[in-house]
PDB file of C-alpha atoms in Angstrom:
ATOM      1  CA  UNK A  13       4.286 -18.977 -12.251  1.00  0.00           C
ATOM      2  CA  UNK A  14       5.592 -22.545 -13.639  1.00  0.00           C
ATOM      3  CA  UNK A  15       4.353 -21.516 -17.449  1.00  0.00           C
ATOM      4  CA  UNK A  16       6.397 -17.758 -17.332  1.00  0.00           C
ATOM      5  CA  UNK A  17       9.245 -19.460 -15.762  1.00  0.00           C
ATOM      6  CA  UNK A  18       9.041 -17.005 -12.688  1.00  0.00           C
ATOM      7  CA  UNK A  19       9.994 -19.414 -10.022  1.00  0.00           C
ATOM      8  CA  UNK A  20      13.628 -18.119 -10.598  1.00  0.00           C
ATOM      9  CA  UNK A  21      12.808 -14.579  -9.250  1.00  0.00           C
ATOM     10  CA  UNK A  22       9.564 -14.337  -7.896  1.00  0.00           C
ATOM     11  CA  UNK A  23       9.372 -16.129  -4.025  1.00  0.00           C
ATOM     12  CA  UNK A  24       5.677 -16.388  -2.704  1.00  0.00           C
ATOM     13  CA  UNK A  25       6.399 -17.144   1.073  1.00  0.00           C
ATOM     14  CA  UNK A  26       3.027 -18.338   2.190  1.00  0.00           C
ATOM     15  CA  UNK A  27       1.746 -17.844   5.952  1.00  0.00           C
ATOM     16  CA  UNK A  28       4.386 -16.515   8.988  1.00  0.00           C
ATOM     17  CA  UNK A  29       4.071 -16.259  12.198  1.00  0.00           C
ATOM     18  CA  UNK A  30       6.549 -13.201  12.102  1.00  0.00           C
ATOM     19  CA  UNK A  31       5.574 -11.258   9.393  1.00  0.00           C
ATOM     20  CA  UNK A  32       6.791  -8.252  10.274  1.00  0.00           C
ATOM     21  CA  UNK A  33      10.583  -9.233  10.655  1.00  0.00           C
ATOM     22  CA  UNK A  34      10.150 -11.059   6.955  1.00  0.00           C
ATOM     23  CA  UNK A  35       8.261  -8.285   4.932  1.00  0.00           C
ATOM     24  CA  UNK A  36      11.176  -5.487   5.821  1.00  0.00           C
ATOM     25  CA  UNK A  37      12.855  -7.793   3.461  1.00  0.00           C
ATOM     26  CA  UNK A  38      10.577  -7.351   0.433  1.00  0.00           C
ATOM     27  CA  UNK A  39      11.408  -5.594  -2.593  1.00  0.00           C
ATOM     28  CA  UNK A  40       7.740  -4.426  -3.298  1.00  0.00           C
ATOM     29  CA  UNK A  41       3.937  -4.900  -1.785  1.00  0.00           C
ATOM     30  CA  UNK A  42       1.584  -5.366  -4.136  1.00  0.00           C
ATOM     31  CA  UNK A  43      -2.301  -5.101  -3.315  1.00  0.00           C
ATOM     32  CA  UNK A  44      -4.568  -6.806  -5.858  1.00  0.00           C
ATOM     33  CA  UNK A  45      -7.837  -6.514  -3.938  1.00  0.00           C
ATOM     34  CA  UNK A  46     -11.220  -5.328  -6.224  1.00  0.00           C
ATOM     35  CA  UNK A  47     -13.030  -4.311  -3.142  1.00  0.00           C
ATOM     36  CA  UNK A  48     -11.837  -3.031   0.090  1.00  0.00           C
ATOM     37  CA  UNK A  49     -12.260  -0.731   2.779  1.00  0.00           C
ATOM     38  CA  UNK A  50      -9.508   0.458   4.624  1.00  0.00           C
ATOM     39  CA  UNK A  51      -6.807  -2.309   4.574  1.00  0.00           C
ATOM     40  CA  UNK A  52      -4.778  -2.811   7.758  1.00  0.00           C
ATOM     41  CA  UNK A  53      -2.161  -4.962   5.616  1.00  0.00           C
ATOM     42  CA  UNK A  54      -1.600  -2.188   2.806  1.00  0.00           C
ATOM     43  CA  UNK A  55      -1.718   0.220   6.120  1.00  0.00           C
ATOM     44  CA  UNK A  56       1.250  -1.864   7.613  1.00  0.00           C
ATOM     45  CA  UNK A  57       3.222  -2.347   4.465  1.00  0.00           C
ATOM     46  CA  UNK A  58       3.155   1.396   4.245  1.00  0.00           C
ATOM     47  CA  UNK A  59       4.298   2.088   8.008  1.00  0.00           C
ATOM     48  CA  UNK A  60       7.752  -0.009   6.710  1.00  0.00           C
ATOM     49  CA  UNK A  61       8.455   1.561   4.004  1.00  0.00           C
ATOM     50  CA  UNK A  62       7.830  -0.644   1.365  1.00  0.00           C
ATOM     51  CA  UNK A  63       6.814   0.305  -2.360  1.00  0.00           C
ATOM     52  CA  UNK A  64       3.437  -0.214  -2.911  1.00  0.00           C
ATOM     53  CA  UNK A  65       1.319  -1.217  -6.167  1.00  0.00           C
ATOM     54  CA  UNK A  66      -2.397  -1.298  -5.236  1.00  0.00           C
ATOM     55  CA  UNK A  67      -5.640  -1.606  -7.108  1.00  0.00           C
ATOM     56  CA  UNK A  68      -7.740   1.264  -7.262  1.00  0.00           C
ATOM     57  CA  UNK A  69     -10.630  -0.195  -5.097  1.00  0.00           C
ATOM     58  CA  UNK A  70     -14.557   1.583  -4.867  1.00  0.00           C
ATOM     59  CA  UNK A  71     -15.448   2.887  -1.823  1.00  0.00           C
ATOM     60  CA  UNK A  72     -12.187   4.317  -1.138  1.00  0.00           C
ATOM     61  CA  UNK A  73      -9.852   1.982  -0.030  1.00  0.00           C
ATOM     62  CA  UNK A  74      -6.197   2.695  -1.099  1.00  0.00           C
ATOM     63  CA  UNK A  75      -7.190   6.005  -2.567  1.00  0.00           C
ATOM     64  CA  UNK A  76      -7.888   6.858   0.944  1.00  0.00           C
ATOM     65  CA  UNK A  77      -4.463   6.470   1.822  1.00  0.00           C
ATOM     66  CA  UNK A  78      -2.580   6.517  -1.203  1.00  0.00           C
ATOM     67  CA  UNK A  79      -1.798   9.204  -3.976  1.00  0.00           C
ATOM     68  CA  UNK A  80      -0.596   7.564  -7.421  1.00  0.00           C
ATOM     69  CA  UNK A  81       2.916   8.283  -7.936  1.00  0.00           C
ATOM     70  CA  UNK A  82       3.555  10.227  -4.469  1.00  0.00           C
ATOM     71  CA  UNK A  83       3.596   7.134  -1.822  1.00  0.00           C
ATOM     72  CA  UNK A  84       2.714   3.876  -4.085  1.00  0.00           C
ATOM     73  CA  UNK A  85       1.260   3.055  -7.512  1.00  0.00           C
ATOM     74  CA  UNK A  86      -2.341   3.201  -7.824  1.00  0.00           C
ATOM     75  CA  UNK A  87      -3.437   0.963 -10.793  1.00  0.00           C
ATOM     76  CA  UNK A  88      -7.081  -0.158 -12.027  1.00  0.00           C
ATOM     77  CA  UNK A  89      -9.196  -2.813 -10.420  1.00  0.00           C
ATOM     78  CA  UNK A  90      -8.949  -6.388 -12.631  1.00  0.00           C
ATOM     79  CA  UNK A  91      -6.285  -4.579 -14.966  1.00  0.00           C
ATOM     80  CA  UNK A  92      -3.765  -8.024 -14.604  1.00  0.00           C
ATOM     81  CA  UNK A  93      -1.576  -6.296 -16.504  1.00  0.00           C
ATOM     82  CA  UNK A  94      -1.279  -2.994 -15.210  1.00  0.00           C
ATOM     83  CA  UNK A  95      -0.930  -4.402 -11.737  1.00  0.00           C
ATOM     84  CA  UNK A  96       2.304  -6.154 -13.210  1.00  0.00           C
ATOM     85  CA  UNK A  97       3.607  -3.187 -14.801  1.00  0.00           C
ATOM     86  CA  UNK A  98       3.528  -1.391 -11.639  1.00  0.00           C
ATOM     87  CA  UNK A  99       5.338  -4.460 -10.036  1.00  0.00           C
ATOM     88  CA  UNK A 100       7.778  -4.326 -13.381  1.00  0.00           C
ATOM     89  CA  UNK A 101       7.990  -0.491 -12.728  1.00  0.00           C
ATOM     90  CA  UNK A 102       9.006  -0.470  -8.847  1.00  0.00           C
ATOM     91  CA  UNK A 103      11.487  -3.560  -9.267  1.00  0.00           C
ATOM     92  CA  UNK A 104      13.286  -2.014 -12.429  1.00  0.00           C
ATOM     93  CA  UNK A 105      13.235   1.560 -11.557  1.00  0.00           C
ATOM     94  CA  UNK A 106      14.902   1.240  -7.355  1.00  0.00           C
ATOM     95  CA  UNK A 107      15.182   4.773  -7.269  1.00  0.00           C
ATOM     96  CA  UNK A 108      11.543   5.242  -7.682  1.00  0.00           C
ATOM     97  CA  UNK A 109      10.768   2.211  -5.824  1.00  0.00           C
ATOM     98  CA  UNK A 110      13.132   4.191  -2.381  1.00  0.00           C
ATOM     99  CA  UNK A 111      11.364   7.085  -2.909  1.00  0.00           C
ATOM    100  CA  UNK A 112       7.256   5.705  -2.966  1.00  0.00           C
ATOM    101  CA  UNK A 113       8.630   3.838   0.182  1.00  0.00           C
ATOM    102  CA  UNK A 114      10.281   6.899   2.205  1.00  0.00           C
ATOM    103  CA  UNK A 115       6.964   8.518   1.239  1.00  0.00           C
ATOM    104  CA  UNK A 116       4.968   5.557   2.455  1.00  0.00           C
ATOM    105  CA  UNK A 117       6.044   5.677   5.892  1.00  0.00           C
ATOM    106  CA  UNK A 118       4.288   9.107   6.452  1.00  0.00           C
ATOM    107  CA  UNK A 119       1.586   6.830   6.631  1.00  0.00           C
ATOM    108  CA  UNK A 120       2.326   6.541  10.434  1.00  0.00           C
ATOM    109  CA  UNK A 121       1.818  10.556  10.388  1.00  0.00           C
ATOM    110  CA  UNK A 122      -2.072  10.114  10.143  1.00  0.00           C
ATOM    111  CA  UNK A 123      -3.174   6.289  11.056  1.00  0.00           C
ATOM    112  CA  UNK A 124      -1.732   6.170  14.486  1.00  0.00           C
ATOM    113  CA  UNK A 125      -3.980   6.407  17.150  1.00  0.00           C
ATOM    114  CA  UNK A 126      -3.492  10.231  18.432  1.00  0.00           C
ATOM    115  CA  UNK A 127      -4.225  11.527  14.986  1.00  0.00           C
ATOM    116  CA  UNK A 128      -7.363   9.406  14.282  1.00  0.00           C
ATOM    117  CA  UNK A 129      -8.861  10.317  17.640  1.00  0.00           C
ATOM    118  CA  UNK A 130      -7.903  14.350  16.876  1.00  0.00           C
ATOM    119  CA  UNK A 131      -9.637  13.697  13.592  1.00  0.00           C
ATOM    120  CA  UNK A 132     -12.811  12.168  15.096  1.00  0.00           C
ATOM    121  CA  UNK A 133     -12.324  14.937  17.775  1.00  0.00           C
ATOM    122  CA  UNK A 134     -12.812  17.868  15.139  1.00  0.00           C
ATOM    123  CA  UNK A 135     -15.157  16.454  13.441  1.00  0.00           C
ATOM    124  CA  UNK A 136     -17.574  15.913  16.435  1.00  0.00           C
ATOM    125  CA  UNK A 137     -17.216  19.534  17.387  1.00  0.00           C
ATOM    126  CA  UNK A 138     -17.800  20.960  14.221  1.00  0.00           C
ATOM    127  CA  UNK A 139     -21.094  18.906  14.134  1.00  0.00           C
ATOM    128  CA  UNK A 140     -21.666  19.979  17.711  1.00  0.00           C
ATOM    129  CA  UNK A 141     -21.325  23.306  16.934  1.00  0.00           C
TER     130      UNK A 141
END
């Protein structure tokens, strides 16, 4: 951060106890993992309503969750740059930024715990059938 001089707008908060009454306050949630399942912490920054830029993971992961452009910014694995530009992207553009967010939050429409059991549910009986 110290060679780009970023200290002056980017704030790296380290561990809390209380995450979820500091993350409301973020301007943007950015995911940089090359390998993930399902992850509870992109899941959760979601459910807020926070913009999301996340890598493009194999086996799923975001993707699962996410479509590019409709509730976050899906960008590839180990592309530094393009992970940046999506940050650049959400924090210049706060229109966009609102509207990945409001989308986001539908999040809570299909990972709550009702909708994964009626999903499990179905698929069971059609199995069963």
């Amino acid at each position: 951060m110290a060679e780009r001089n970023a200290g002056e707008y980017v704030f790296l908060m380290g561990a809390s106890d209380s995450l979820e009454k500091v993350l409301v306050n973020a301007s943007v949630f950015a995911f940089s993992s090359d390998w993930e399942g399902l992850p509870n912490a992109l899941l959760e920054a979601m459910a807020l309503g926070l913009p999301v830029v996340a890598t493009d993971c194999p086996c799923g992961g975001p993707r699962t969750v996410m479509q590019d452009g409709v509730n976050g910014l899906l960008v590839p694995i180990k592309d530094e740059e393009a992970l940046a530009d999506g940050i650049c992207r959400l924090i210049e553009n706060p229109d966009l930024a609102e509207q990945l967010g409001r989308k986001a939050r539908d999040i809570c429409k299909i990972a709550n715990g009702k909708a994964v059991f009626e999903q499990w549910q179905d698929y069971i009986e059609s199995v069963c059938k």
